[in-house]
Amino acid sequence: MSIIFHEKSKIFHLHNDSISYIMMILENGHLGQLYCGKRIHDREDFSYLLEKAPRPMSSCVYEDDKTFSLEHIRQEMPVYGTTDYRHPAVEVLQENGSRISEFGYQEHRIFSGKPRLEGLPATYTEDDSEAETLIITLKDELTGIKVELSYTIFVKGGIVAKNMCFFNEGNGSVHLTQAMSLCLDLPDYEYEWIQLSGSWARERHVKNRILTHGITAIGSMRGNSSHEQNPFIALKRPSADEQQGEVFGVSLIYSGNFLMQAEVDAHDTLRVLAGINPSGFDWKLDPGEHFQTPEAVLVYSDKGLNGMSQTFHGLYQKRLARGYWRDRERPILNNNWEATYFDFTEEKLVEIAEKAKECGVELFVLDDGWFGKRCSDHAGLGDWIANTERLPNGITGLADRIEDLGMKFGLWVELEMVNKDSDLYRAHPDWILATPGRNQSHGRFQHVLDFSRKEVVDHIYEMIAKILSEAKVSYIKWDMNRSITECYSAVLPSDRQGEIFHRYILGVYDLYERLTSRFPHILFESCASGGGRFDAGMLYYAPQGWASDNSDAAERIKIQYGTSMCYPISSIGAHVSVIPNHQVFRTTPLHTRANVAYFGAFGYELDLNKLSEEEIKEVKEQVCFMKKYRKILQFGTFYRLKSPFEGNEMVWMAVSEDQKTAIVGWYRILNCVNATFTRVELQGLNPNYQYSNSQTGRVHYGDELMNLGLITSDSTAGQAEGDAVPCTDFESRIYVLEAVE
Ligand code: DGJ
């Protein structure tokens, strides 16, 4: 890995074994993009890649030159209005009303390692030899606004992490109205755009779009990254698929309003922008102040979508997630939400926990309803004191009882919210985000605390830290159940109201940082009505997230498949729940519910006392299976093999680091009559190892399983051997492949 600067040609070349990223200081001092893609040899001069042409109608920079127009030059930090008419990465509103700026090269520095980002989540290095960073300083002389563009290339993987930091070194105030984290100008648009879209209980479905001239975009203006769109996109060559071909992935390490946009221009070039959503964003930068953008991560893969995902998984698992739980197998939990909702007593909870313990479950989680007057969703949020009518011994007493059972204890919180029916709201009605004179819209009868205010965050911190320091709490589920409306802070001046959405998220990150550093052994799981804030920003603080409120196995297949595009399997909270399912009222076999949830941070979301003896026997076997294989399932190399968005079957697999064990999950939505023979070509095995198949007892070479395929035909098709049990709808199978000597 290295970052080279060619003094003469003014060219930067960032490269490792996988990727080359080449930029150039242009003749007007701006920064041009020359190449981003598969690693190529270095050379002194790549300036021949600069595309200049005397095009009629182009606006030109120099008096005597018709060829130099930013309209057709690929750039790193484009601004609008100085001959480029595409959407800009940066816009600075100045005191005289002008939005024109000219950022010219000043200096650069190259160093080992990667600096942390102030107040924001970001990838990191543990050792300086893991990455190299280039910081290029550009300045707009007229306003005195300086910007540092930071690029980090890691030793391994086609990864470039990028952010920008603005400094006001001038005498007047300016407003940043657009400050994108990443701009990638590519020379052609022959890509399919892949996004993860959905809604509550239908998160992160894979959607493909063909790019064409104009804008393709996704984003959020809800204050959270949202159920609807996820801050991740992939650009795939049309011939690429899961296993092969060229793919770019872009992920934003941010949990608030975001925008990801592709613009194809008249000359068929493609501009990709990723960053804070400019809509509603207006950051005032007074002299002496600075503004840090979130980090965007660009991944290049020439090994298809799986190659891209594996790169993201490795990076986010090892160098974004942090702390005690980062590399640890995740405890199997039993959460009481779908078992009881708000209707519980201490005794009832202990009964659920006892049965869970009998089944081998390791962690009992008490969900919503334990505090203040929280007997329904109308009251109590904000009052983080145990309701002693329900829990006579408080959280401390309940946690002790759970620990006495030999289990760990976990607790649900929703720290960013308040109900109007709460002591907190009665004491501080101006602590919510609300616009003077306007309606105060609610979501689930709750309002959003103004986390842009330090005193609000301090207060919540004190309340929850008290509980966590008194009770034996090993896990926190941090929920967030509404989007922001009427966004306005009672304390910021009018010309800073455009900062609130971002300041809010900074407040959330601040609280996470304080709690995770004070309680480093607590496992945090993020949640936002399921997967409404399942993003890379959250992973920095909480190494796992509740993927969706939809716990139906057939629905989860799609949700978890889509989520795996960017996020590691260890981060995907996945539970077995009751039938008929509470979201879609569907009945699926118990083994299928577990077979889906195994590929995640596994748990149960039901009262095991209500299961039959036969089912309990099965649950005990599931728990044993998970304990035996969870390291591979959660931290192994993950491959998607068949997409649930393209047919009736889905297949994925995880392979151990030493390639000696692989676990294949095969799932079929609807049963078929007289179906065809089916097989699936596996990935990631050692071609020379012989693997025993847990379903058939047969032994196969790795190359056989990868080229000829694993037979997945079943009995309903009339093809099964021996006395195999007939299948039904929502059938699934787990194949464990173990290398034999
Ligand atoms: C939404 C979460 O996604 C659920 O799992 C549950 O915790 C409820 N909130 C509780 O109100």
Short mmCIF file of C-alpha atoms in Angstrom, two decimals, residues 625 628-629 632 661-664 691-695 733-738:
data_model
loop_
_atom_site.label_atom_id
_atom_site.label_comp_id
_atom_site.label_asym_id
_atom_site.label_seq_id
_atom_site.Cartn_x
_atom_site.Cartn_y
_atom_site.Cartn_z
CA PHE A 625 -26.31 -25.70 17.18
CA LYS A 628 -21.37 -24.71 18.27
CA TYR A 629 -21.31 -22.75 15.01
CA ILE A 632 -18.56 -19.17 11.76
CA THR A 661 -16.33 -25.81 7.98
CA ALA A 662 -19.07 -24.26 5.92
CA ILE A 663 -22.72 -23.75 6.78
CA VAL A 664 -25.17 -23.43 3.94
CA TYR A 691 -16.31 -32.23 3.03
CA SER A 692 -18.93 -34.39 4.69
CA ASN A 693 -22.49 -33.24 4.11
CA SER A 694 -24.56 -33.25 7.34
CA GLN A 695 -27.80 -33.81 5.41
CA ARG A 733 -32.42 -26.72 5.42
CA ILE A 734 -29.04 -26.17 6.96
CA TYR A 735 -26.14 -28.11 5.47
CA VAL A 736 -23.06 -28.33 7.62
CA LEU A 737 -20.03 -29.21 5.56
CA GLU A 738 -17.05 -30.36 7.60
#
